[in-house]
CSV table of C-alpha atoms and ligand atoms in Angstrom, one decimal:
chain,number,residue,atom,x,y,z
A,1,MET,CA,-3.1,17.9,-44.0
A,2,SER,CA,-1.9,20.1,-46.8
A,3,ALA,CA,1.5,21.7,-46.7
A,4,ASP,CA,-0.8,24.9,-46.5
A,5,SER,CA,-1.7,24.1,-43.0
A,6,ASP,CA,1.9,23.8,-42.2
A,7,ILE,CA,2.1,26.6,-39.8
A,8,LEU,CA,-0.9,25.5,-37.4
A,9,PHE,CA,1.3,22.9,-36.2
A,10,THR,CA,4.4,24.8,-35.1
A,11,PRO,CA,5.2,25.4,-31.8
A,12,PHE,CA,4.1,28.8,-30.0
A,13,GLN,CA,5.5,30.8,-27.5
A,14,ALA,CA,4.6,34.1,-25.2
A,15,GLY,CA,6.3,34.5,-22.1
A,16,ARG,CA,6.3,31.3,-20.1
A,17,LEU,CA,3.5,29.8,-22.3
A,18,THR,CA,4.8,27.3,-24.8
A,19,LEU,CA,2.8,25.2,-27.0
A,20,ARG,CA,3.1,22.5,-29.4
A,21,ASN,CA,1.3,23.7,-31.7
A,22,ARG,CA,-1.2,26.5,-32.6
A,23,PHE,CA,-4.4,24.6,-31.7
A,24,VAL,CA,-6.5,25.8,-28.6
A,25,MET,CA,-9.6,23.9,-27.2
A,26,ALA,CA,-11.9,26.8,-26.8
A,27,PRO,CA,-13.8,26.7,-23.6
A,28,MET,CA,-17.0,24.9,-23.6
A,29,THR,CA,-19.8,24.6,-20.6
A,30,ARG,CA,-20.1,20.7,-20.4
A,31,ASN,CA,-22.3,20.6,-16.7
A,32,PHE,CA,-20.9,17.3,-15.6
A,33,SER,CA,-20.1,18.6,-12.3
A,34,PRO,CA,-22.6,18.4,-10.0
A,35,ASP,CA,-22.1,20.4,-6.8
A,36,GLY,CA,-18.8,22.2,-8.7
A,37,ILE,CA,-17.1,18.9,-8.6
A,38,PRO,CA,-15.8,17.4,-11.9
A,39,SER,CA,-17.3,13.7,-12.3
A,40,GLN,CA,-14.7,11.5,-13.2
A,41,GLY,CA,-15.6,11.4,-16.9
A,42,VAL,CA,-14.1,14.7,-17.0
A,43,ASP,CA,-10.4,13.6,-16.5
A,44,GLU,CA,-10.7,11.5,-19.4
A,45,TYR,CA,-12.4,13.8,-21.5
A,46,TYR,CA,-9.4,16.3,-21.0
A,47,ARG,CA,-6.8,13.8,-21.4
A,48,ARG,CA,-8.1,12.2,-24.5
A,49,ARG,CA,-7.7,15.7,-26.5
A,50,ALA,CA,-4.3,16.1,-24.9
A,51,GLN,CA,-3.4,12.6,-26.1
A,52,ALA,CA,-4.6,13.4,-29.6
A,53,ASP,CA,-2.5,16.6,-29.9
A,54,VAL,CA,-4.2,19.8,-28.9
A,55,GLY,CA,-1.8,22.6,-28.2
A,56,LEU,CA,-3.8,24.1,-25.4
A,57,ILE,CA,-7.1,23.3,-23.7
A,58,VAL,CA,-8.8,26.0,-22.2
A,59,THR,CA,-11.3,24.2,-19.8
A,60,GLU,CA,-15.3,24.9,-19.7
A,61,GLY,CA,-16.1,27.9,-17.9
A,62,ILE,CA,-15.4,27.9,-14.1
A,63,GLY,CA,-17.2,29.5,-11.3
A,64,VAL,CA,-15.1,31.7,-9.5
A,65,ASP,CA,-15.1,31.5,-5.6
A,66,HIS,CA,-17.9,34.3,-5.2
A,67,PRO,CA,-21.9,33.3,-4.6
A,68,ALA,CA,-23.3,34.6,-7.2
A,69,ALA,CA,-20.9,33.1,-9.7
A,70,LEU,CA,-22.9,30.4,-11.2
A,71,GLY,CA,-26.3,29.5,-11.6
A,72,ARG,CA,-29.3,28.8,-14.3
A,73,GLU,CA,-28.4,30.7,-17.6
A,74,SER,CA,-29.8,31.1,-21.0
A,75,VAL,CA,-28.9,27.8,-22.1
A,76,GLY,CA,-29.9,26.1,-19.0
A,77,GLY,CA,-26.4,25.0,-16.9
A,78,GLY,CA,-26.5,24.0,-13.5
A,79,ALA,CA,-23.7,21.6,-13.1
A,80,SER,CA,-20.5,23.7,-13.9
A,81,PRO,CA,-17.3,23.4,-11.7
A,82,VAL,CA,-16.0,25.5,-9.4
A,83,LEU,CA,-12.2,25.7,-8.3
A,84,HIS,CA,-12.4,26.4,-4.4
A,85,GLY,CA,-12.8,23.7,-1.7
A,86,GLU,CA,-10.8,20.7,-1.0
A,87,ALA,CA,-12.8,18.3,-3.1
A,88,ALA,CA,-13.2,20.4,-6.5
A,89,LEU,CA,-9.5,21.4,-6.0
A,90,ALA,CA,-8.4,17.4,-5.4
A,91,ARG,CA,-10.0,16.7,-8.8
A,92,TRP,CA,-8.9,19.3,-11.0
A,93,ARG,CA,-5.3,18.2,-9.5
A,94,ALA,CA,-6.3,14.9,-10.8
A,95,ILE,CA,-7.5,16.1,-14.3
A,96,VAL,CA,-4.4,18.8,-14.4
A,97,ALA,CA,-2.1,15.6,-13.8
A,98,GLY,CA,-3.5,13.5,-16.6
A,99,VAL,CA,-3.6,16.6,-19.4
A,100,HIS,CA,0.1,16.9,-18.4
A,101,ALA,CA,1.0,13.1,-18.6
A,102,ALA,CA,-0.6,13.3,-22.0
A,103,GLY,CA,2.1,16.0,-23.1
A,104,GLY,CA,-0.8,18.4,-22.8
A,105,THR,CA,-1.1,21.9,-21.4
A,106,ILE,CA,-4.1,23.4,-19.9
A,107,VAL,CA,-5.8,26.4,-18.7
A,108,PRO,CA,-8.9,26.7,-16.4
A,109,GLN,CA,-11.7,29.5,-17.6
A,110,LEU,CA,-12.6,31.7,-15.1
A,111,TRP,CA,-16.0,32.8,-15.1
A,112,HIS,CA,-18.5,34.6,-13.1
A,113,GLN,CA,-22.2,35.0,-14.8
A,114,GLY,CA,-23.0,38.0,-13.6
A,115,VAL,CA,-26.1,39.6,-15.5
A,116,ILE,CA,-26.8,36.4,-16.9
A,117,ARG,CA,-27.7,34.4,-14.0
A,118,VAL,CA,-30.7,33.9,-13.3
A,119,PRO,CA,-31.6,35.1,-9.7
A,120,GLY,CA,-32.4,32.4,-7.2
A,121,THR,CA,-30.7,29.6,-9.0
A,122,GLY,CA,-27.2,28.2,-8.2
A,123,TYR,CA,-25.2,26.5,-5.7
A,124,HIS,CA,-25.9,29.8,-3.7
A,125,PRO,CA,-29.5,30.5,-4.1
A,126,GLU,CA,-29.8,33.0,-1.8
A,127,ALA,CA,-26.7,35.0,-3.1
A,128,PRO,CA,-28.2,38.2,-5.1
A,129,SER,CA,-27.1,38.1,-8.8
A,130,ALA,CA,-24.0,40.6,-9.6
A,131,ARG,CA,-25.0,43.3,-12.2
A,132,PRO,CA,-23.6,46.7,-13.1
A,133,SER,CA,-26.3,48.6,-12.9
A,134,GLY,CA,-28.7,46.1,-12.1
A,135,THR,CA,-30.1,45.6,-15.7
A,136,TRP,CA,-29.9,42.2,-17.9
A,137,GLY,CA,-29.5,44.6,-20.7
A,138,PRO,CA,-32.2,45.1,-24.0
A,139,THR,CA,-35.0,42.4,-23.8
A,140,ASP,CA,-35.8,43.2,-27.4
A,141,ARG,CA,-33.0,41.4,-29.3
A,142,ALA,CA,-32.0,38.4,-27.5
A,143,LEU,CA,-32.8,35.1,-29.2
A,144,VAL,CA,-32.9,33.3,-25.6
A,145,PRO,CA,-36.1,31.4,-24.3
A,146,PRO,CA,-39.0,33.6,-23.4
A,147,ASP,CA,-39.4,31.8,-20.2
A,148,TYR,CA,-35.5,32.9,-19.1
A,149,LEU,CA,-36.1,36.4,-20.1
A,150,ASP,CA,-38.9,36.6,-17.9
A,151,LEU,CA,-36.8,35.6,-14.8
A,152,VAL,CA,-34.0,38.3,-15.7
A,153,ARG,CA,-35.8,41.3,-17.1
A,154,LYS,CA,-36.7,42.5,-13.5
A,155,GLU,CA,-34.0,44.9,-12.4
A,156,THR,CA,-32.4,44.3,-9.3
A,157,ALA,CA,-29.7,46.5,-6.8
A,158,PRO,CA,-26.3,47.4,-8.9
A,159,LEU,CA,-23.3,46.5,-7.2
A,160,THR,CA,-22.0,48.4,-4.3
A,161,GLU,CA,-18.4,49.4,-4.2
A,162,SER,CA,-17.6,46.4,-1.8
A,163,GLU,CA,-19.3,44.5,-3.5
A,164,ILE,CA,-17.3,44.9,-6.6
A,165,GLY,CA,-13.8,44.3,-4.6
A,166,ASP,CA,-15.3,41.1,-2.9
A,167,ILE,CA,-16.0,39.7,-6.8
A,168,ILE,CA,-12.3,41.0,-7.7
A,169,ALA,CA,-11.0,38.9,-4.7
A,170,GLY,CA,-13.0,35.9,-5.6
A,171,PHE,CA,-11.1,36.2,-8.9
A,172,ALA,CA,-7.8,36.4,-7.2
A,173,ARG,CA,-8.6,33.4,-5.0
A,174,SER,CA,-9.5,30.9,-8.0
A,175,ALA,CA,-6.5,32.0,-9.5
A,176,ALA,CA,-4.3,31.4,-6.8
A,177,ASN,CA,-5.9,28.1,-6.8
A,178,ALA,CA,-5.4,27.4,-10.4
A,179,LYS,CA,-1.6,27.9,-10.1
A,180,ALA,CA,-1.7,25.7,-6.6
A,181,VAL,CA,-3.2,22.8,-8.3
A,182,GLY,CA,-1.0,22.9,-11.6
A,183,PHE,CA,-2.5,24.5,-14.1
A,184,ASP,CA,-0.5,26.1,-16.9
A,185,GLY,CA,-2.2,29.9,-16.6
A,186,VAL,CA,-5.8,30.9,-16.5
A,187,ALA,CA,-8.2,32.3,-18.9
A,188,LEU,CA,-10.7,35.0,-18.1
A,189,HIS,CA,-14.3,34.8,-19.3
A,190,GLY,CA,-14.8,38.5,-20.5
A,191,ALA,CA,-17.2,37.6,-23.4
A,192,HIS,CA,-20.8,37.0,-24.0
A,193,GLY,CA,-22.3,39.3,-21.9
A,194,TYR,CA,-21.3,37.9,-18.6
A,195,LEU,CA,-20.0,40.0,-15.3
A,196,ILE,CA,-16.7,41.3,-16.9
A,197,ASP,CA,-18.2,42.1,-20.1
A,198,SER,CA,-21.4,43.3,-18.6
A,199,PHE,CA,-19.0,46.3,-17.0
A,200,LEU,CA,-17.4,46.5,-21.1
A,201,TRP,CA,-20.5,47.4,-22.8
A,202,ALA,CA,-22.5,50.4,-22.3
A,203,GLN,CA,-25.9,48.7,-22.4
A,204,THR,CA,-25.2,46.5,-19.0
A,205,ASN,CA,-22.8,49.3,-17.3
A,206,ARG,CA,-24.4,53.0,-17.0
A,207,ARG,CA,-22.2,53.6,-13.7
A,208,GLU,CA,-20.9,57.5,-13.4
A,209,ASP,CA,-18.8,56.5,-10.6
A,210,GLY,CA,-15.5,55.5,-11.9
A,211,TRP,CA,-16.7,52.2,-13.3
A,212,GLY,CA,-18.6,52.9,-16.2
A,213,GLY,CA,-18.7,56.3,-18.9
A,214,GLY,CA,-16.3,56.0,-21.6
A,215,PRO,CA,-14.4,53.0,-23.0
A,216,ALA,CA,-11.5,53.3,-20.8
A,217,ALA,CA,-13.8,53.6,-17.5
A,218,ARG,CA,-15.9,50.5,-18.8
A,219,SER,CA,-12.3,48.7,-18.9
A,220,ARG,CA,-11.4,49.4,-15.4
A,221,PHE,CA,-13.3,46.6,-13.8
A,222,ALA,CA,-11.6,44.0,-16.0
A,223,GLY,CA,-8.4,45.8,-15.7
A,224,GLU,CA,-8.8,45.3,-11.7
A,225,VAL,CA,-9.6,41.6,-12.5
A,226,VAL,CA,-6.4,41.2,-14.3
A,227,ARG,CA,-4.2,43.4,-11.8
A,228,ALA,CA,-5.7,41.0,-9.0
A,229,VAL,CA,-5.2,38.1,-10.5
A,230,ARG,CA,-1.3,38.7,-11.8
A,231,ALA,CA,-0.9,39.7,-8.1
A,232,ALA,CA,-2.4,36.5,-6.8
A,233,THR,CA,-0.1,34.5,-9.1
A,234,GLY,CA,3.1,36.3,-9.6
A,235,PRO,CA,5.0,37.9,-12.7
A,236,ASP,CA,5.2,34.1,-14.9
A,237,PHE,CA,2.0,32.8,-14.8
A,238,PRO,CA,-0.2,33.2,-18.0
A,239,ILE,CA,-3.1,35.0,-18.1
A,240,ILE,CA,-5.0,34.6,-21.0
A,241,PHE,CA,-8.7,37.1,-21.9
A,242,ARG,CA,-11.3,36.6,-23.6
A,243,PHE,CA,-13.8,39.4,-25.4
A,244,SER,CA,-16.3,39.6,-27.8
A,245,GLN,CA,-18.4,42.1,-29.5
A,246,TRP,CA,-21.5,39.6,-29.6
A,247,LYS,CA,-23.5,38.8,-26.3
A,248,LEU,CA,-26.0,36.8,-25.2
A,249,GLN,CA,-28.3,39.4,-24.9
A,250,ASP,CA,-27.8,40.5,-28.6
A,251,TYR,CA,-25.6,38.3,-30.9
A,252,GLU,CA,-25.7,41.8,-33.3
A,253,ALA,CA,-24.3,43.9,-30.3
A,254,ARG,CA,-20.9,45.8,-30.9
A,255,LEU,CA,-18.7,46.5,-28.0
A,256,ALA,CA,-16.7,48.6,-30.0
A,257,GLU,CA,-18.1,50.4,-33.3
A,258,THR,CA,-14.6,51.2,-34.6
A,259,PRO,CA,-10.8,50.0,-34.1
A,260,GLY,CA,-10.0,53.4,-31.8
A,261,GLU,CA,-13.2,52.2,-29.5
A,262,LEU,CA,-11.4,48.7,-29.5
A,263,GLU,CA,-8.2,49.8,-28.6
A,264,ALA,CA,-9.5,52.1,-25.8
A,265,LEU,CA,-11.4,49.2,-24.2
A,266,LEU,CA,-8.7,46.9,-24.6
A,267,ALA,CA,-5.6,49.2,-23.6
A,268,PRO,CA,-6.3,49.0,-19.9
A,269,ILE,CA,-6.7,45.3,-20.2
A,270,VAL,CA,-3.2,44.8,-21.7
A,271,ASP,CA,-1.8,47.7,-19.5
A,272,ALA,CA,-2.9,45.6,-16.3
A,273,GLY,CA,-0.9,42.4,-17.1
A,274,VAL,CA,-2.5,39.9,-19.7
A,275,ASP,CA,-0.3,37.7,-22.4
A,276,VAL,CA,-2.8,36.6,-24.7
A,277,LEU,CA,-6.0,38.0,-26.0
A,278,ASP,CA,-9.1,35.7,-27.4
A,279,ALA,CA,-11.0,37.4,-29.5
A,280,SER,CA,-14.3,35.2,-29.5
A,281,THR,CA,-16.5,35.0,-32.9
A,282,ARG,CA,-18.7,33.2,-34.7
A,283,SER,CA,-16.5,33.4,-37.8
A,284,PHE,CA,-13.0,33.4,-37.6
A,285,SER,CA,-12.6,35.2,-41.1
A,286,LYS,CA,-15.3,37.9,-40.6
A,287,PRO,CA,-13.8,41.4,-41.0
A,288,ALA,CA,-14.2,43.1,-37.7
A,289,PHE,CA,-14.6,46.7,-39.1
A,290,GLU,CA,-15.5,48.0,-42.6
A,291,GLY,CA,-12.8,48.6,-44.9
A,292,SER,CA,-10.2,45.7,-44.0
A,293,ASP,CA,-10.7,41.9,-44.0
A,294,LEU,CA,-9.0,41.9,-40.7
A,295,GLY,CA,-10.9,39.8,-38.0
A,296,LEU,CA,-11.2,40.8,-34.5
A,297,ALA,CA,-8.3,39.1,-33.2
A,298,GLY,CA,-6.5,40.7,-36.3
A,299,TRP,CA,-7.7,43.8,-35.1
A,300,ALA,CA,-6.7,43.1,-31.5
A,301,LYS,CA,-3.4,42.3,-32.4
A,302,LYS,CA,-2.9,45.1,-34.8
A,303,LEU,CA,-3.9,47.5,-32.0
A,304,THR,CA,-2.2,46.2,-29.1
A,305,ASP,CA,0.7,44.1,-30.5
A,306,MET,CA,-0.3,41.1,-28.1
A,307,PRO,CA,-0.4,37.8,-29.0
A,308,THR,CA,-4.0,37.1,-29.9
A,309,ILE,CA,-6.3,33.7,-30.3
A,310,ALA,CA,-8.9,33.7,-33.6
A,311,VAL,CA,-12.1,31.5,-33.1
A,312,GLY,CA,-15.3,30.2,-34.9
A,313,GLY,CA,-16.2,27.9,-37.7
A,314,VAL,CA,-12.9,26.1,-37.6
A,315,GLY,CA,-13.7,22.4,-38.6
A,316,LEU,CA,-17.5,23.3,-39.7
A,317,ASP,CA,-19.3,24.7,-42.4
A,318,LYS,CA,-21.8,26.5,-40.1
A,319,ASP,CA,-21.5,29.2,-36.9
A,320,LEU,CA,-22.7,28.0,-33.5
A,321,GLN,CA,-25.9,29.4,-33.5
A,322,SER,CA,-26.8,28.4,-37.3
A,323,SER,CA,-25.5,24.8,-36.1
A,324,PHE,CA,-28.3,24.2,-33.6
A,325,ALA,CA,-30.8,25.1,-36.5
A,326,GLN,CA,-29.4,24.0,-39.9
A,327,PRO,CA,-27.5,20.6,-41.1
A,328,THR,CA,-24.2,21.4,-40.5
A,329,MET,CA,-21.0,19.6,-42.1
A,330,MET,CA,-17.4,19.0,-41.1
A,331,THR,CA,-15.3,21.0,-43.4
A,332,ASP,CA,-11.3,21.4,-43.9
A,333,ASN,CA,-10.8,25.0,-43.7
A,334,LEU,CA,-7.4,25.2,-42.2
A,335,ALA,CA,-6.0,26.6,-45.2
A,336,LEU,CA,-7.6,29.8,-44.7
A,337,ALA,CA,-6.9,30.1,-41.0
A,338,ALA,CA,-3.5,29.1,-41.7
A,339,GLU,CA,-3.1,31.8,-44.4
A,340,ARG,CA,-4.1,34.1,-42.2
A,341,MET,CA,-1.7,33.1,-39.3
A,342,ALA,CA,1.0,33.4,-42.0
A,343,ARG,CA,0.2,36.9,-42.9
A,344,GLY,CA,0.5,37.6,-38.6
A,345,GLU,CA,-3.3,38.4,-38.4
A,346,PHE,CA,-3.5,36.1,-35.5
A,347,ASP,CA,-1.1,33.5,-33.6
A,348,LEU,CA,-3.5,30.9,-32.1
A,349,ILE,CA,-6.6,29.2,-33.4
A,350,GLY,CA,-9.5,28.2,-31.5
A,351,VAL,CA,-11.6,25.1,-32.2
A,352,GLY,CA,-14.8,24.7,-30.3
A,353,ARG,CA,-17.7,22.1,-31.7
A,354,ALA,CA,-15.1,20.6,-33.9
A,355,LEU,CA,-13.3,19.0,-30.9
A,356,LEU,CA,-16.4,17.8,-29.3
A,357,MET,CA,-17.5,15.8,-31.9
A,358,ASP,CA,-14.1,14.2,-32.2
A,359,ALA,CA,-11.7,13.8,-29.4
A,360,GLN,CA,-9.0,13.0,-32.3
A,361,TRP,CA,-9.8,16.0,-34.7
A,362,VAL,CA,-6.2,17.9,-34.6
A,363,ARG,CA,-4.6,14.3,-34.7
A,364,ARG,CA,-6.4,13.2,-37.6
A,365,MET,CA,-6.6,16.7,-39.4
A,366,ARG,CA,-2.7,16.6,-39.5
A,367,GLU,CA,-2.8,12.8,-40.7
A,368,GLY,CA,-5.4,13.6,-43.6
A,369,GLN,CA,-7.9,11.3,-41.8
A,370,ALA,CA,-11.8,11.5,-41.8
A,371,VAL,CA,-13.0,12.9,-38.6
A,372,ASN,CA,-16.1,12.0,-37.0
A,373,PRO,CA,-19.6,13.6,-38.4
A,374,PHE,CA,-21.4,16.4,-36.6
A,375,ARG,CA,-24.0,15.9,-34.2
A,376,LEU,CA,-26.0,17.8,-31.5
A,377,GLU,CA,-26.4,15.1,-29.6
A,378,ALA,CA,-22.3,15.2,-28.8
A,379,TYR,CA,-23.0,18.1,-26.7
A,380,ALA,CA,-24.8,15.7,-24.2
A,381,THR,CA,-22.0,13.3,-23.6
A,382,LEU,CA,-18.3,13.5,-22.6
A,383,ASP,CA,-17.2,11.6,-25.4
B,401,FMN,C1,-21.3,23.4,-26.3
B,401,FMN,C2,-20.8,24.8,-25.8
B,401,FMN,C3,-20.6,25.4,-24.5
B,401,FMN,C4,-19.8,26.9,-24.6
B,401,FMN,N1,-19.5,27.4,-23.6
B,401,FMN,C5,-18.5,28.4,-23.5
B,401,FMN,C6,-18.1,28.7,-22.1
B,401,FMN,O1,-18.2,28.1,-21.2
B,401,FMN,N2,-17.0,29.6,-22.2
B,401,FMN,C7,-17.0,30.8,-23.3
B,401,FMN,O2,-16.1,31.6,-22.9
B,401,FMN,N3,-17.1,30.1,-24.8
B,401,FMN,C8,-17.8,28.8,-24.6
B,401,FMN,N4,-18.8,28.8,-25.7
B,401,FMN,C9,-18.3,29.0,-27.0
B,401,FMN,C10,-16.9,28.5,-27.6
B,401,FMN,O3,-15.8,28.5,-26.9
B,401,FMN,C11,-16.3,29.0,-28.8
B,401,FMN,O4,-16.2,30.3,-29.0
B,401,FMN,C12,-17.3,28.9,-30.0
B,401,FMN,O5,-18.1,27.8,-30.2
B,401,FMN,C13,-17.1,29.0,-31.4
B,401,FMN,O6,-16.3,28.2,-31.6
B,401,FMN,P1,-16.4,26.7,-32.8
B,401,FMN,O7,-17.3,27.5,-34.0
B,401,FMN,O8,-15.2,26.6,-33.2
B,401,FMN,O9,-17.6,26.4,-32.3
B,401,FMN,C14,-19.1,27.2,-25.9
B,401,FMN,C15,-19.8,26.7,-26.9
B,401,FMN,C16,-20.1,25.3,-27.1
B,401,FMN,C17,-20.6,24.9,-28.2
């Protein structure tokens, strides 16, 4: 570690969330939880990273307590965990205890796949997929497999008012369960085209009934979810909200064309009571809007005054999509992350793939040791 990176190893505090350093393990779907119950290896997988100094672990996406939350999606899927039912809750209680014993902090990422779920799949295949306006979105821009597109392109019935209420209640129950099993807070997946994001994005939300319209109306669902989670967990339970410009339906999509639009989208979510915003990008240092070198997390912080997490490309020379097709090298770009953090652009830095490749990554970077090389095969293991 060079002295330039020191700030990344300093503690962080926001409300009840206290972290030993600024590194956040980004949420990564792992598919090692058949029938929604985490397998034994999941304990060690998270504990190893807590032992090796990760500041905050955000778990893989966990299906909320709603029958259509999980199913087959564009990149496969099928064995994601849930956070309800005695068996799953007992396993999460053990996983959380293991992370705490190692000095770590862990929050679950609550996930509803929404429009991305292939109808007729998942733990409850009979449940209709949840779509704000029945559409999956534009099908001419996606880089998803054509056989997947064929399964999702057909329009379905838009969510009814009472179905929307049921889903919000499902988020609240799962958040209450998160607190009950000892998690240190909760993270909401509001990004990448999944359910919450499909309300935020005009291409998938064409509603005219108070759940859609301008940016603030499209944020209403996200805000209601946050409000319900807050009510179910109390005033001190940290809530992290993830959002993104890009979608699985369109990597070049823009939720907000301007900072003003971003502000209008985020305001209802912040007002509803989140503690931290997590701006999901493929490159943490890429300018979000013309005329400024601020990234998306930087803009979110500037516009809302909330603590933010930046993510994308830390420790690697290729972004997520490019790394599937091109040789990818581990690299030390921590000085750049630290410089931006020191300028006040963001507060925490998310690390995804680098922490999959090497559970010891944070500790090894701090101590200037070599880290494991990048290899796609690591995605298929729980090392
Ligand atoms: C295998 C894998 C699974 C992922 N699953 C999720 C997920 O469940 N939820 C989510 O919000 N992002 C998910 N992501 C995105 C990551 O959280 C992260 O934003 C992305 O990998 C960019 O960070 P990186 O460049 O450090 O890898 C996943 C990424 C990978 C590589």
